[in-house]
């Protein structure tokens, strides 16, 4: 915090500005409104500096307690990092966007260590993908589960022959935190592949309705459909259907997801795209309380624009069958809208029989203060799809029963090995019952606090804390006295005692 008072800083700022400006500007700067405005700015700046000082002090105290902290030894990238870049260049350079190589074994909590041993406070979190930081003891313990080793070495076609534990795992994890009104979940590799399959599922449902109107079953395909789809043509391929997205949105880098991405040109340049429409996202003015009328008009304009797209496409015989939107357009510039805007979009989808898709890859899993950011909208009913990835440690989506694919292999996850990080979260939730991940109805699990990181090594102390914690969870899972433990509880105890 500065030693000088805000009043002294204000006088000094005014004197400096007046001395550097022309005589007319000096008269303006010496006026009362200017003095008040500059005084407010100086006071705000002092408050920010004070807050920053407290934050740095707190971070330093936590770092000292955990035995770490920021420690810079070289430039970034340093000699080792530069050598690795030179070595990796002829290998393909992982696309050419590498900024530094990291030592993930040495990284801990919110601190990232690079190849040169520089320890940095990580504000990036691997594109917001680490809900508990690096090498959290609960997740490390989960990775040590022998069942996970089996999954890793015995790669299964999960969509055809999943492991016998899968239903129990889904009940204990993703379905336990499912958005209200959504009882089905489909796991995928990542957010992009999840969105790709959401688009397919929305189109499958729309085509099934079209066939029903013609008196056909959802999979009563004509010979023309069967033959034309093999050469990417209609009517077998749904080339006349589309997904509506918004300017500034980001939904992935695969083909259909990239078509719906409009955040940065670098993602899209020279890549083909589908002929799908794009609508305006509201550009709100701040502070919100000072621009209520202007922002309401802006949101109404955007809703009207989306309606016009629905109407035009329907008239052309190219209906929009889904609308995808993020609760916060994160990569597109931290863009927000009011709950009424999103509710209007949901009503619009209902009016035109389109799927309402909420992409929570960035905002899901408590990033907004809710388990799912769309819960803050107060919608009358659940979205048709909610997409997750990143902090969920596994890609996938929740969906309504109406969008269950009409036949097998339409949506198919083929490789269980790719899902191993997601099972990490599954084991962590099942064994540790992390209290910070709450049910969507607001009820918290009864759980002991997470074990603290022991100094000098993660394994010591954490194991005994997990023993006590697991025993308590087993007692909780047995339910009322005398009741037989569930199969899930039996599996949990067996895995727990095996580790002991």
Coordinates of C-alpha atoms in Angstrom, one line a residue, residues 192 195-197 199-200 203 232-234 237-245 252-262 268 270-278 313 318-319:
X192 CA -15.3 -31.2 -29.1
X195 CA -20.5 -31.5 -29.1
X196 CA -20.1 -33.4 -32.4
X197 CA -22.2 -36.3 -31.0
X199 CA -25.3 -32.4 -33.0
X200 CA -25.8 -35.9 -34.3
X203 CA -30.4 -34.5 -36.0
X232 CA -22.3 -37.9 -48.5
X233 CA -25.5 -36.9 -50.2
X234 CA -29.1 -36.3 -49.3
X237 CA -27.1 -37.5 -45.1
X238 CA -28.9 -34.7 -43.3
X239 CA -27.2 -32.0 -45.3
X240 CA -30.3 -29.8 -45.1
X241 CA -30.3 -29.6 -41.3
X242 CA -28.2 -27.2 -39.3
X243 CA -27.2 -26.0 -35.8
X244 CA -27.4 -22.4 -34.8
X245 CA -24.5 -20.9 -32.9
X252 CA -14.2 -27.1 -30.3
X253 CA -11.9 -27.6 -33.2
X254 CA -13.4 -30.7 -34.9
X255 CA -15.4 -30.2 -38.1
X256 CA -19.0 -29.5 -36.9
X257 CA -17.8 -28.0 -33.6
X258 CA -15.5 -25.7 -35.5
X259 CA -18.4 -24.6 -37.7
X260 CA -20.1 -23.4 -34.5
X261 CA -16.9 -21.7 -33.2
X262 CA -16.6 -18.0 -33.8
X268 CA -11.1 -21.5 -38.7
X270 CA -8.4 -22.6 -44.4
X271 CA -10.6 -25.2 -42.7
X272 CA -13.9 -26.2 -44.4
X273 CA -17.2 -25.5 -42.6
X274 CA -20.8 -26.5 -42.9
X275 CA -23.4 -24.0 -44.2
X276 CA -24.8 -23.4 -40.7
X277 CA -26.1 -20.0 -39.4
X278 CA -24.6 -17.7 -36.9
X313 CA -34.2 -21.5 -42.8
X318 CA -33.3 -26.2 -44.3
X319 CA -34.6 -26.2 -40.7

